[in-house]
XYZ file of C-alpha atoms in Angstrom:
160
model
C 60.155 23.501 -5.228
C 60.393 22.726 -1.547
C 58.940 19.447 0.051
C 56.225 21.834 1.951
C 55.088 23.688 -1.347
C 54.793 20.148 -2.921
C 52.611 18.923 -0.356
C 50.638 22.231 -0.287
C 49.897 22.134 -4.178
C 48.939 18.143 -3.970
C 46.632 18.856 -1.024
C 45.035 21.919 -2.797
C 44.142 19.821 -5.738
C 40.881 17.862 -6.070
C 40.439 14.684 -7.839
C 37.230 14.774 -9.844
C 34.658 12.152 -8.541
C 31.771 10.842 -10.243
C 28.383 11.881 -8.943
C 26.842 9.302 -6.458
C 24.066 7.384 -8.309
C 20.584 8.381 -7.267
C 19.116 6.167 -4.663
C 15.453 5.815 -2.986
C 17.051 7.817 0.002
C 15.339 8.259 3.310
C 11.840 9.607 3.749
C 11.833 13.190 4.237
C 11.269 14.170 7.947
C 7.996 14.654 9.325
C 6.464 11.947 6.808
C 3.185 10.583 8.214
C 3.260 6.949 6.836
C 2.176 5.383 10.208
C -0.915 7.808 10.132
C -1.928 6.984 6.354
C -1.535 3.169 7.168
C -3.915 3.507 10.251
C -7.081 3.264 8.221
C -5.556 0.563 6.271
C -4.727 -1.461 9.260
C -8.324 -0.823 10.872
C -9.812 -1.803 7.358
C -7.844 -5.378 7.578
C -8.763 -5.908 11.253
C -12.546 -4.985 10.452
C -12.369 -7.902 7.638
C -10.773 -10.194 10.185
C -13.394 -9.334 12.826
C -16.122 -9.617 10.169
C -17.392 -6.298 11.247
C -19.100 -4.385 8.414
C -19.454 -1.048 10.727
C -15.587 -1.252 11.564
C -14.961 -1.788 7.876
C -17.183 1.182 6.863
C -15.661 3.293 9.452
C -12.360 3.550 7.565
C -13.924 4.326 4.245
C -14.796 7.883 2.856
C -18.423 8.214 1.863
C -19.014 7.701 -1.730
C -16.037 5.679 -2.578
C -15.600 2.584 -4.611
C -13.805 -0.751 -4.460
C -12.804 -2.118 -7.802
C -11.465 -5.618 -8.173
C -9.648 -6.747 -11.333
C -10.388 -10.504 -11.308
C -8.104 -12.955 -12.947
C -9.388 -16.338 -13.363
C -7.409 -19.531 -13.162
C -8.461 -20.055 -16.938
C -7.033 -16.919 -17.781
C -9.982 -14.805 -18.430
C -10.364 -11.498 -16.479
C -13.262 -9.461 -15.361
C -13.681 -6.116 -13.645
C -16.066 -5.809 -10.815
C -16.843 -2.665 -9.136
C -18.560 -2.107 -5.640
C -19.762 1.127 -3.933
C -18.388 1.211 -0.295
C -21.533 0.673 1.243
C -21.713 -3.006 -0.924
C -18.290 -3.448 -0.113
C -18.549 -2.966 3.539
C -21.870 -5.281 3.974
C -19.421 -8.154 2.408
C -18.109 -8.549 5.925
C -20.735 -10.066 8.238
C -20.449 -12.354 11.119
C -19.574 -16.068 9.979
C -17.828 -19.202 10.861
C -14.947 -18.702 8.499
C -11.949 -16.896 9.874
C -10.586 -14.163 7.546
C -7.244 -12.739 7.273
C -5.649 -10.254 4.660
C -1.734 -10.256 4.754
C -0.365 -6.787 3.242
C 3.395 -6.472 2.818
C 5.798 -4.056 1.520
C 3.572 -0.848 0.964
C 4.858 1.937 -1.123
C 3.613 5.123 0.498
C 3.345 8.286 -1.256
C 1.990 11.402 0.520
C 1.243 15.071 -0.775
C -0.374 17.177 1.589
C -3.742 15.728 2.670
C -3.879 12.966 -0.428
C -1.818 9.811 0.039
C -1.421 6.605 -2.164
C -0.431 3.178 -0.828
C 0.383 0.173 -2.848
C 1.446 -3.330 -2.123
C 1.083 -6.963 -2.331
C -1.516 -8.772 -0.203
C -2.671 -12.446 0.458
C -6.061 -13.225 1.496
C -6.567 -16.260 3.678
C -9.889 -18.212 4.795
C -9.187 -20.420 7.790
C -5.820 -20.185 7.388
C -5.647 -21.414 3.757
C -4.670 -19.277 0.844
C -7.657 -17.795 -1.314
C -6.556 -15.184 -3.367
C -3.530 -12.836 -3.807
C -2.670 -9.804 -5.667
C -1.819 -5.989 -5.199
C -4.061 -3.590 -3.311
C -4.004 0.243 -4.207
C -5.538 2.475 -1.910
C -6.356 6.476 -2.556
C -6.666 7.943 0.724
C -7.609 11.673 1.767
C -7.219 13.501 5.123
C -10.589 14.896 6.283
C -10.907 16.921 9.544
C -7.485 15.835 10.558
C -8.053 11.724 9.907
C -7.212 9.826 7.054
C -10.057 7.769 5.206
C -9.942 5.851 2.159
C -11.471 7.184 -0.727
C -10.943 4.421 -3.176
C -9.652 1.015 -3.114
C -8.469 -1.184 -6.534
C -7.138 -4.368 -6.158
C -6.158 -7.428 -8.384
C -7.239 -10.781 -7.240
C -5.863 -14.108 -8.798
C -5.922 -17.664 -7.177
C -2.877 -19.146 -8.908
C 0.641 -18.364 -7.943
C -0.310 -17.288 -4.344
C 1.875 -18.109 -1.391
C 1.055 -17.241 2.223
């Protein structure tokens, strides 16, 4: 066998390579993450401004806000508010409100979306409570609206 033939045979062989492990990958092209986050960011801005009308503008009619609260003594309660009552909570006042939302997971399928992420709620710059927000959104007439909001709330283990 000539040297040339040996090289051709060696180059023609393939070494078995194990499949790459599955990863999170990149989001598919054309994702609308920023558009989905628009009403959520506007909600947080409305809360910070203590503007119930701005809060209500981000919400779809007939939606609900459900809070699963964990008290410092370990007891838990579930509180549900329709969106009218939820928005009405944010009236002008002296206290400065801020919600910090981090590392959102965003899933979109056509005209529905889900956003989940950790939050910390501050009053006058001091941590008040923390937990996770879960938003269900729908796109109506080309605009994303929050259809439902569910959140956990605890006062221990929170860091700004």
